[in-house]
mmCIF file of C-alpha atoms and ligand atoms in Angstrom:
data_model
loop_
_atom_site.group_PDB
_atom_site.id
_atom_site.type_symbol
_atom_site.label_atom_id
_atom_site.label_comp_id
_atom_site.label_asym_id
_atom_site.label_seq_id
_atom_site.Cartn_x
_atom_site.Cartn_y
_atom_site.Cartn_z
ATOM 1 C CA UNK A 1 0.000 0.000 0.000
ATOM 2 C CA UNK A 2 1.698 3.214 -1.086
ATOM 3 C CA UNK A 3 -1.006 5.670 -0.061
ATOM 4 C CA UNK A 4 -2.573 5.319 3.357
ATOM 5 C CA UNK A 5 -5.186 8.005 2.677
ATOM 6 C CA UNK A 6 -6.541 9.546 -0.505
ATOM 7 C CA UNK A 7 -8.916 12.464 -0.238
ATOM 8 C CA UNK A 8 -10.475 14.053 -3.310
ATOM 9 C CA UNK A 9 -12.745 17.081 -3.480
ATOM 10 C CA UNK A 10 -13.758 16.781 0.154
ATOM 11 C CA UNK A 11 -16.395 19.267 1.248
ATOM 12 C CA UNK A 12 -18.219 19.749 4.507
ATOM 13 C CA UNK A 13 -20.913 22.266 5.249
ATOM 14 C CA UNK A 14 -22.372 22.220 8.754
ATOM 15 C CA UNK A 15 -26.094 23.027 8.582
ATOM 16 C CA UNK A 16 -27.423 26.256 10.083
ATOM 17 C CA UNK A 17 -28.579 25.861 13.673
ATOM 18 C CA UNK A 18 -30.731 28.417 15.463
ATOM 19 C CA UNK A 19 -28.992 31.750 14.975
ATOM 20 C CA UNK A 20 -25.772 30.192 13.688
ATOM 21 C CA UNK A 21 -25.598 30.300 9.885
ATOM 22 C CA UNK A 22 -24.421 27.301 7.835
ATOM 23 C CA UNK A 23 -20.657 26.909 7.921
ATOM 24 C CA UNK A 24 -18.537 25.639 5.064
ATOM 25 C CA UNK A 25 -15.718 24.007 7.024
ATOM 26 C CA UNK A 26 -14.007 22.178 4.134
ATOM 27 C CA UNK A 27 -14.041 23.686 0.647
ATOM 28 C CA UNK A 28 -12.793 20.935 -1.647
ATOM 29 C CA UNK A 29 -9.766 19.348 -0.023
ATOM 30 C CA UNK A 30 -7.442 17.088 -2.026
ATOM 31 C CA UNK A 31 -4.839 15.280 0.033
ATOM 32 C CA UNK A 32 -2.771 12.140 -0.279
ATOM 33 C CA UNK A 33 -0.931 10.710 2.693
ATOM 34 C CA UNK A 34 1.848 8.231 2.019
ATOM 35 C CA UNK A 35 1.848 5.060 4.067
ATOM 36 C CA UNK A 36 4.614 4.877 6.648
ATOM 37 C CA UNK A 37 4.841 8.624 7.140
ATOM 38 C CA UNK A 38 4.291 10.864 10.114
ATOM 39 C CA UNK A 39 2.041 13.471 8.590
ATOM 40 C CA UNK A 40 1.285 16.799 10.246
ATOM 41 C CA UNK A 41 -1.969 18.618 9.564
ATOM 42 C CA UNK A 42 -1.501 22.188 10.726
ATOM 43 C CA UNK A 43 -3.636 25.282 10.634
ATOM 44 C CA UNK A 44 -5.074 28.023 12.814
ATOM 45 C CA UNK A 45 -8.059 27.470 15.066
ATOM 46 C CA UNK A 46 -11.204 26.869 13.045
ATOM 47 C CA UNK A 47 -9.271 25.948 9.879
ATOM 48 C CA UNK A 48 -11.101 22.617 9.543
ATOM 49 C CA UNK A 49 -8.528 20.147 10.934
ATOM 50 C CA UNK A 50 -10.860 18.352 13.326
ATOM 51 C CA UNK A 51 -13.608 18.271 10.723
ATOM 52 C CA UNK A 52 -11.273 16.507 8.325
ATOM 53 C CA UNK A 53 -10.068 14.074 10.974
ATOM 54 C CA UNK A 54 -13.567 13.349 12.210
ATOM 55 C CA UNK A 55 -14.632 12.573 8.642
ATOM 56 C CA UNK A 56 -11.713 10.122 8.362
ATOM 57 C CA UNK A 57 -12.808 8.589 11.662
ATOM 58 C CA UNK A 58 -16.385 8.232 10.457
ATOM 59 C CA UNK A 59 -17.623 10.561 13.213
ATOM 60 C CA UNK A 60 -18.751 13.350 10.874
ATOM 61 C CA UNK A 61 -20.544 12.821 7.553
ATOM 62 C CA UNK A 62 -18.984 14.570 4.606
ATOM 63 C CA UNK A 63 -21.110 16.728 2.328
ATOM 64 C CA UNK A 64 -19.341 15.537 -0.822
ATOM 65 C CA UNK A 65 -16.063 14.176 -2.100
ATOM 66 C CA UNK A 66 -14.222 10.896 -1.892
ATOM 67 C CA UNK A 67 -12.238 9.419 0.974
ATOM 68 C CA UNK A 68 -10.181 6.261 0.549
ATOM 69 C CA UNK A 69 -8.549 4.715 3.610
ATOM 70 C CA UNK A 70 -5.968 1.978 3.125
ATOM 71 C CA UNK A 71 -7.401 1.405 -0.341
ATOM 72 C CA UNK A 72 -11.008 1.158 0.818
ATOM 73 C CA UNK A 73 -13.551 3.719 -0.291
ATOM 74 C CA UNK A 74 -15.295 5.023 2.794
ATOM 75 C CA UNK A 75 -18.765 4.846 1.201
ATOM 76 C CA UNK A 76 -18.424 1.530 -0.603
ATOM 77 C CA UNK A 77 -16.397 -0.306 2.062
ATOM 78 C CA UNK A 78 -17.254 1.430 5.319
ATOM 79 C CA UNK A 79 -16.287 -1.527 7.526
ATOM 80 C CA UNK A 80 -12.857 -2.126 6.019
ATOM 81 C CA UNK A 81 -11.993 1.545 5.845
ATOM 82 C CA UNK A 82 -12.981 1.997 9.491
ATOM 83 C CA UNK A 83 -10.920 -1.004 10.552
ATOM 84 C CA UNK A 84 -7.766 0.504 9.057
ATOM 85 C CA UNK A 85 -7.823 3.638 11.156
ATOM 86 C CA UNK A 86 -7.688 4.463 14.859
ATOM 87 C CA UNK A 87 -8.420 7.970 16.093
ATOM 88 C CA UNK A 88 -7.449 9.705 19.309
ATOM 89 C CA UNK A 89 -9.983 12.554 19.366
ATOM 90 C CA UNK A 90 -9.413 16.100 20.558
ATOM 91 C CA UNK A 91 -12.266 15.948 23.056
ATOM 92 C CA UNK A 92 -12.073 13.838 26.206
ATOM 93 C CA UNK A 93 -15.178 11.711 25.780
ATOM 94 C CA UNK A 94 -15.410 8.721 28.024
ATOM 95 C CA UNK A 95 -17.688 6.688 30.151
ATOM 96 C CA UNK A 96 -16.977 7.592 33.786
ATOM 97 C CA UNK A 97 -18.009 4.167 35.057
ATOM 98 C CA UNK A 98 -15.631 2.025 33.044
ATOM 99 C CA UNK A 99 -12.144 1.204 34.227
ATOM 100 C CA UNK A 100 -9.363 1.553 31.639
ATOM 101 C CA UNK A 101 -9.306 -2.226 31.246
ATOM 102 C CA UNK A 102 -13.079 -2.465 30.742
ATOM 103 C CA UNK A 103 -13.013 0.489 28.396
ATOM 104 C CA UNK A 104 -10.436 -1.210 26.182
ATOM 105 C CA UNK A 105 -12.372 -4.470 26.227
ATOM 106 C CA UNK A 106 -15.588 -2.684 25.207
ATOM 107 C CA UNK A 107 -13.781 -0.853 22.418
ATOM 108 C CA UNK A 108 -12.241 -4.121 21.194
ATOM 109 C CA UNK A 109 -15.725 -5.623 21.192
ATOM 110 C CA UNK A 110 -17.065 -2.738 19.111
ATOM 111 C CA UNK A 111 -14.356 -3.388 16.538
ATOM 112 C CA UNK A 112 -15.028 -7.123 16.562
ATOM 113 C CA UNK A 113 -11.567 -8.042 17.826
ATOM 114 C CA UNK A 114 -11.728 -11.688 18.988
ATOM 115 C CA UNK A 115 -10.758 -12.282 22.641
ATOM 116 C CA UNK A 116 -7.646 -14.235 21.642
ATOM 117 C CA UNK A 117 -6.373 -11.321 19.572
ATOM 118 C CA UNK A 118 -6.832 -8.625 22.188
ATOM 119 C CA UNK A 119 -3.740 -6.972 23.625
ATOM 120 C CA UNK A 120 -5.302 -5.127 26.542
ATOM 121 C CA UNK A 121 -2.460 -5.652 29.037
ATOM 122 C CA UNK A 122 0.184 -4.664 26.515
ATOM 123 C CA UNK A 123 -1.779 -1.546 25.628
ATOM 124 C CA UNK A 124 -2.176 -0.583 29.291
ATOM 125 C CA UNK A 125 1.573 -0.968 29.731
ATOM 126 C CA UNK A 126 2.298 0.934 26.528
ATOM 127 C CA UNK A 127 0.474 4.018 27.766
ATOM 128 C CA UNK A 128 1.562 3.629 31.397
ATOM 129 C CA UNK A 129 -1.835 2.745 32.886
ATOM 130 C CA UNK A 130 -1.050 -0.683 34.291
ATOM 131 C CA UNK A 131 -1.446 0.542 37.882
ATOM 132 C CA UNK A 132 -4.772 2.226 37.077
ATOM 133 C CA UNK A 133 -6.124 -0.666 35.004
ATOM 134 C CA UNK A 134 -9.067 -1.222 37.332
ATOM 135 C CA UNK A 135 -9.729 2.331 38.534
ATOM 136 C CA UNK A 136 -12.907 4.168 37.555
ATOM 137 C CA UNK A 137 -12.309 6.477 34.605
ATOM 138 C CA UNK A 138 -13.887 9.330 36.588
ATOM 139 C CA UNK A 139 -11.007 9.024 39.076
ATOM 140 C CA UNK A 140 -8.342 9.372 36.396
ATOM 141 C CA UNK A 141 -6.478 12.628 35.885
ATOM 142 C CA UNK A 142 -6.815 14.480 32.581
ATOM 143 C CA UNK A 143 -3.449 13.113 31.508
ATOM 144 C CA UNK A 144 -4.462 9.541 32.306
ATOM 145 C CA UNK A 145 -7.674 9.986 30.311
ATOM 146 C CA UNK A 146 -5.607 11.032 27.336
ATOM 147 C CA UNK A 147 -3.404 7.971 27.741
ATOM 148 C CA UNK A 148 -6.527 5.851 27.736
ATOM 149 C CA UNK A 149 -7.783 7.555 24.566
ATOM 150 C CA UNK A 150 -4.520 6.640 22.845
ATOM 151 C CA UNK A 151 -4.840 3.018 23.960
ATOM 152 C CA UNK A 152 -8.478 2.945 22.749
ATOM 153 C CA UNK A 153 -7.399 4.150 19.319
ATOM 154 C CA UNK A 154 -5.060 1.158 19.082
ATOM 155 C CA UNK A 155 -7.250 -1.781 20.205
ATOM 156 C CA UNK A 156 -7.878 -3.056 16.672
ATOM 157 C CA UNK A 157 -4.217 -2.609 15.599
ATOM 158 C CA UNK A 158 -5.032 -0.107 12.863
ATOM 159 C CA UNK A 159 -2.557 0.584 10.048
ATOM 160 C CA UNK A 160 -3.202 4.308 10.479
ATOM 161 C CA UNK A 161 -3.233 6.236 13.756
ATOM 162 C CA UNK A 162 -4.712 9.723 13.865
ATOM 163 C CA UNK A 163 -4.082 12.077 16.779
ATOM 164 C CA UNK A 164 -6.034 15.324 17.011
ATOM 165 C CA UNK A 165 -4.124 17.855 19.146
ATOM 166 C CA UNK A 166 -2.726 15.095 21.361
ATOM 167 C CA UNK A 167 -0.459 17.412 23.342
ATOM 168 C CA UNK A 168 -2.717 20.441 23.789
ATOM 169 C CA UNK A 169 -2.525 21.372 27.452
ATOM 170 C CA UNK A 170 -0.707 18.213 28.591
ATOM 171 C CA UNK A 171 2.333 18.121 30.845
ATOM 172 C CA UNK A 172 5.842 17.394 29.683
ATOM 173 C CA UNK A 173 5.858 13.746 30.857
ATOM 174 C CA UNK A 174 2.742 12.909 28.937
ATOM 175 C CA UNK A 175 4.012 14.731 25.901
ATOM 176 C CA UNK A 176 7.215 12.720 25.955
ATOM 177 C CA UNK A 177 5.326 9.469 26.480
ATOM 178 C CA UNK A 178 3.093 10.304 23.518
ATOM 179 C CA UNK A 179 5.916 11.155 21.149
ATOM 180 C CA UNK A 180 7.983 8.146 22.203
ATOM 181 C CA UNK A 181 4.995 5.918 21.457
ATOM 182 C CA UNK A 182 4.243 7.628 18.184
ATOM 183 C CA UNK A 183 7.845 7.146 17.042
ATOM 184 C CA UNK A 184 7.856 3.498 18.126
ATOM 185 C CA UNK A 185 4.558 2.727 16.385
ATOM 186 C CA UNK A 186 5.767 4.493 13.254
ATOM 187 C CA UNK A 187 8.996 2.472 13.268
ATOM 188 C CA UNK A 188 6.841 -0.638 13.417
ATOM 189 C CA UNK A 189 5.160 0.532 10.210
ATOM 190 C CA UNK A 190 2.147 2.482 11.386
ATOM 191 C CA UNK A 191 1.191 5.600 9.442
ATOM 192 C CA UNK A 192 0.668 8.551 11.773
ATOM 193 C CA UNK A 193 -1.447 11.626 11.129
ATOM 194 C CA UNK A 194 -1.475 14.361 13.739
ATOM 195 C CA UNK A 195 -2.619 17.894 14.254
ATOM 196 C CA UNK A 196 -0.841 20.163 16.669
ATOM 197 C CA UNK A 197 -0.618 23.784 17.656
ATOM 198 C CA UNK A 198 3.028 23.394 18.543
ATOM 199 C CA UNK A 199 4.884 24.048 15.343
ATOM 200 C CA UNK A 200 8.232 23.119 16.823
ATOM 201 C CA UNK A 201 6.801 19.727 17.599
ATOM 202 C CA UNK A 202 5.525 19.293 14.039
ATOM 203 C CA UNK A 203 8.899 20.353 12.702
ATOM 204 C CA UNK A 204 10.630 17.677 14.775
ATOM 205 C CA UNK A 205 8.109 14.869 14.354
ATOM 206 C CA UNK A 206 6.644 15.075 10.857
ATOM 207 C CA UNK A 207 8.140 14.006 7.516
ATOM 208 C CA UNK A 208 5.388 15.782 5.661
ATOM 209 C CA UNK A 209 3.138 18.671 6.476
ATOM 210 C CA UNK A 210 -0.049 20.151 5.081
ATOM 211 C CA UNK A 211 -1.220 23.556 6.188
ATOM 212 C CA UNK A 212 -4.943 24.165 6.039
ATOM 213 C CA UNK A 213 -6.579 27.568 6.305
ATOM 214 C CA UNK A 214 -10.272 28.463 5.967
ATOM 215 C CA UNK A 215 -11.116 24.915 4.857
ATOM 216 C CA UNK A 216 -8.514 24.758 2.094
ATOM 217 C CA UNK A 217 -5.081 23.155 1.885
ATOM 218 C CA UNK A 218 -2.703 26.037 1.241
ATOM 219 C CA UNK A 219 0.434 23.942 1.046
ATOM 220 C CA UNK A 220 1.565 20.351 1.334
ATOM 221 C CA UNK A 221 5.257 19.538 1.264
ATOM 222 C CA UNK A 222 7.880 17.504 2.968
ATOM 223 C CA UNK A 223 9.045 19.287 6.072
ATOM 224 C CA UNK A 224 12.528 20.102 4.792
ATOM 225 C CA UNK A 225 11.255 21.709 1.567
ATOM 226 C CA UNK A 226 8.633 23.590 3.496
ATOM 227 C CA UNK A 227 11.275 25.082 5.759
ATOM 228 C CA UNK A 228 13.449 26.141 2.852
ATOM 229 C CA UNK A 229 10.552 28.062 1.308
ATOM 230 C CA UNK A 230 11.184 31.150 3.330
ATOM 231 C CA UNK A 231 14.091 32.933 1.721
ATOM 232 C CA UNK A 232 15.550 34.528 4.808
ATOM 233 C CA UNK A 233 18.458 33.753 7.073
ATOM 234 C CA UNK A 234 19.477 35.895 10.001
ATOM 235 C CA UNK A 235 22.925 36.862 11.217
ATOM 236 C CA UNK A 236 22.938 37.938 14.842
ATOM 237 C CA UNK A 237 25.973 40.061 15.625
ATOM 238 C CA UNK A 238 27.550 41.415 18.758
ATOM 239 C CA UNK A 239 29.051 44.739 17.647
ATOM 240 C CA UNK A 240 30.181 45.701 21.136
ATOM 241 C CA UNK A 241 27.781 48.657 21.262
ATOM 242 C CA UNK A 242 25.755 50.923 18.970
ATOM 243 C CA UNK A 243 27.055 51.155 15.426
ATOM 244 C CA UNK A 244 26.063 53.102 12.356
ATOM 245 C CA UNK A 245 25.613 50.638 9.554
ATOM 246 C CA UNK A 246 26.801 51.205 6.010
ATOM 247 C CA UNK A 247 24.175 50.938 3.260
ATOM 248 C CA UNK A 248 23.346 47.270 2.869
ATOM 249 C CA UNK A 249 22.211 45.512 -0.331
ATOM 250 C CA UNK A 250 18.539 45.574 -1.235
ATOM 251 C CA UNK A 251 16.421 42.946 0.502
ATOM 252 C CA UNK A 252 18.482 43.053 3.684
ATOM 253 C CA UNK A 253 16.712 44.005 6.891
ATOM 254 C CA UNK A 254 18.331 45.052 10.135
ATOM 255 C CA UNK A 255 16.963 45.196 13.630
ATOM 256 C CA UNK A 256 18.479 45.880 17.040
ATOM 257 C CA UNK A 257 17.473 43.092 19.462
ATOM 258 C CA UNK A 258 16.499 43.963 23.062
ATOM 259 C CA UNK A 259 19.760 42.328 24.209
ATOM 260 C CA UNK A 260 21.705 44.890 22.141
ATOM 261 C CA UNK A 261 22.710 42.492 19.392
ATOM 262 C CA UNK A 262 22.190 43.405 15.783
ATOM 263 C CA UNK A 263 20.027 41.056 13.674
ATOM 264 C CA UNK A 264 20.542 41.213 9.918
ATOM 265 C CA UNK A 265 18.151 39.164 7.791
ATOM 266 C CA UNK A 266 19.121 38.469 4.179
ATOM 267 C CA UNK A 267 17.976 36.295 1.268
ATOM 268 C CA UNK A 268 20.467 33.382 1.009
ATOM 269 C CA UNK A 269 19.374 32.791 -2.588
ATOM 270 C CA UNK A 270 21.011 36.092 -3.577
ATOM 271 C CA UNK A 271 23.603 36.891 -0.899
ATOM 272 C CA UNK A 272 26.181 35.107 1.175
ATOM 273 C CA UNK A 273 26.884 35.810 4.826
ATOM 274 C CA UNK A 274 30.505 36.743 4.106
ATOM 275 C CA UNK A 275 29.382 39.534 1.743
ATOM 276 C CA UNK A 276 27.434 41.110 4.577
ATOM 277 C CA UNK A 277 30.211 40.619 7.105
ATOM 278 C CA UNK A 278 32.753 42.118 4.671
ATOM 279 C CA UNK A 279 30.562 45.178 4.167
ATOM 280 C CA UNK A 280 30.332 45.701 7.932
ATOM 281 C CA UNK A 281 34.054 45.200 8.521
ATOM 282 C CA UNK A 282 34.778 47.535 5.602
ATOM 283 C CA UNK A 283 32.767 50.220 7.411
ATOM 284 C CA UNK A 284 34.883 49.691 10.539
ATOM 285 C CA UNK A 285 32.188 47.984 12.595
ATOM 286 C CA UNK A 286 33.657 45.543 15.095
ATOM 287 C CA UNK A 287 32.188 42.057 15.038
ATOM 288 C CA UNK A 288 32.819 40.373 18.367
ATOM 289 C CA UNK A 289 30.511 37.417 17.822
ATOM 290 C CA UNK A 290 28.276 35.966 15.099
ATOM 291 C CA UNK A 291 25.373 33.530 15.309
ATOM 292 C CA UNK A 292 23.072 32.431 12.483
ATOM 293 C CA UNK A 293 19.360 31.679 12.656
ATOM 294 C CA UNK A 294 17.363 29.645 10.161
ATOM 295 C CA UNK A 295 13.706 30.303 9.479
ATOM 296 C CA UNK A 296 11.481 27.840 11.299
ATOM 297 C CA UNK A 297 8.055 26.428 10.692
ATOM 298 C CA UNK A 298 6.515 29.307 12.627
ATOM 299 C CA UNK A 299 7.758 31.767 9.968
ATOM 300 C CA UNK A 300 6.367 29.649 7.136
ATOM 301 C CA UNK A 301 3.082 29.140 8.948
ATOM 302 C CA UNK A 302 2.598 32.840 9.607
ATOM 303 C CA UNK A 303 3.418 33.691 5.998
ATOM 304 C CA UNK A 304 0.905 31.178 4.625
ATOM 305 C CA UNK A 305 -1.978 31.743 7.007
ATOM 306 C CA UNK A 306 -1.869 35.539 7.200
ATOM 307 C CA UNK A 307 -5.111 35.884 5.211
HETATM 308 P P1 ADP B 1 -10.002 23.149 13.741
HETATM 309 O O1 ADP B 1 -9.971 21.758 14.252
HETATM 310 O O2 ADP B 1 -9.011 23.394 12.647
HETATM 311 O O3 ADP B 1 -9.867 24.161 14.836
HETATM 312 P P2 ADP B 1 -12.789 22.608 13.136
HETATM 313 O O4 ADP B 1 -12.794 21.543 12.108
HETATM 314 O O5 ADP B 1 -13.079 22.224 14.531
HETATM 315 O O6 ADP B 1 -11.405 23.419 13.045
HETATM 316 O O7 ADP B 1 -13.833 23.737 12.714
HETATM 317 C C1 ADP B 1 -13.881 24.286 11.407
HETATM 318 C C2 ADP B 1 -15.064 25.245 11.323
HETATM 319 O O8 ADP B 1 -16.282 24.509 11.400
HETATM 320 C C3 ADP B 1 -15.110 26.261 12.447
HETATM 321 O O9 ADP B 1 -15.608 27.469 11.932
HETATM 322 C C4 ADP B 1 -16.081 25.646 13.428
HETATM 323 O O10 ADP B 1 -16.728 26.639 14.181
HETATM 324 C C5 ADP B 1 -17.053 24.933 12.514
HETATM 325 N N1 ADP B 1 -17.627 23.747 13.156
HETATM 326 C C6 ADP B 1 -16.943 22.690 13.679
HETATM 327 N N2 ADP B 1 -17.793 21.756 14.154
HETATM 328 C C7 ADP B 1 -19.038 22.226 13.962
HETATM 329 C C8 ADP B 1 -20.352 21.716 14.231
HETATM 330 N N3 ADP B 1 -20.541 20.528 14.807
HETATM 331 N N4 ADP B 1 -21.408 22.486 13.865
HETATM 332 C C9 ADP B 1 -21.241 23.679 13.264
HETATM 333 N N5 ADP B 1 -20.027 24.216 12.964
HETATM 334 C C10 ADP B 1 -18.943 23.498 13.307
HETATM 335 MG MG1 MG B 2 -9.582 20.968 16.148
#
């Protein structure tokens, strides 16, 4: 299987309700997600990320378009396409009376996993809930509930795991546990799709990224190419005090940082760092220290979602 997910012309309009007008949340999304990848779906609040994920999960009905999961068309083969995917939702929705163990058993039952093929104890260990296996869900902390949601998404050993804002508002331990598990599952061959607000996290975790804004995919690229899109590098200089700069080539911006250092941003496609440093030295400006900064995903994201 080369493509884990194929989405063509996907549209979703939520119907008007009371005073709220109808809302077109997805406006014709085309997206292919390669199997074996860790794919990041990014976008500002309200962009349509959860709508897309909930359609993949079968929790929201699409208005039109085609969704193929692991080669199965969602409309023609709903059972097979559902079996291929496990979703850890953004919302904490759980039955307060089930223990983690019971909750996993019920979920396995819903997916028709035979008793002999269940891996409840392994899953509890995987997410660090072995000690709480028999506690009531209502007595679990928020972090433990999230761990349980991850385990629930995995009961039927799906080929594709989808995580919707898994680390929003969670503590550092849980975040590390989540990413360690995601990496491990991916190494074992699972395709991972995640949304996150933390762009640094996406930059570190994802091979490929799509940015969605106002219900449309504005870009989809591998992470490295996406980062090289922004034609700007920054030299941060310690000039030992205020300095009057010589005229610099067109396209070069300068800014004095609060710490007194001078930041010079230039387009690496047209200029080299040594040309800028030579110009400064030529004007008699001392350069006591130099650091360089690369653009990060935040810069690209801001540029693409400004509208
Ligand atoms: P994201 O996950 O990127 O923040 P969502 O998919 O949750 O975005 O929402 C996309 C848009 O659809 C938003 O304008 C949101 O208010 C709207 N929306 C989401 N769910 C519903 C719903 N159940 N009914 C009506 N509008 C909704
Ligand atoms: Mg969301």
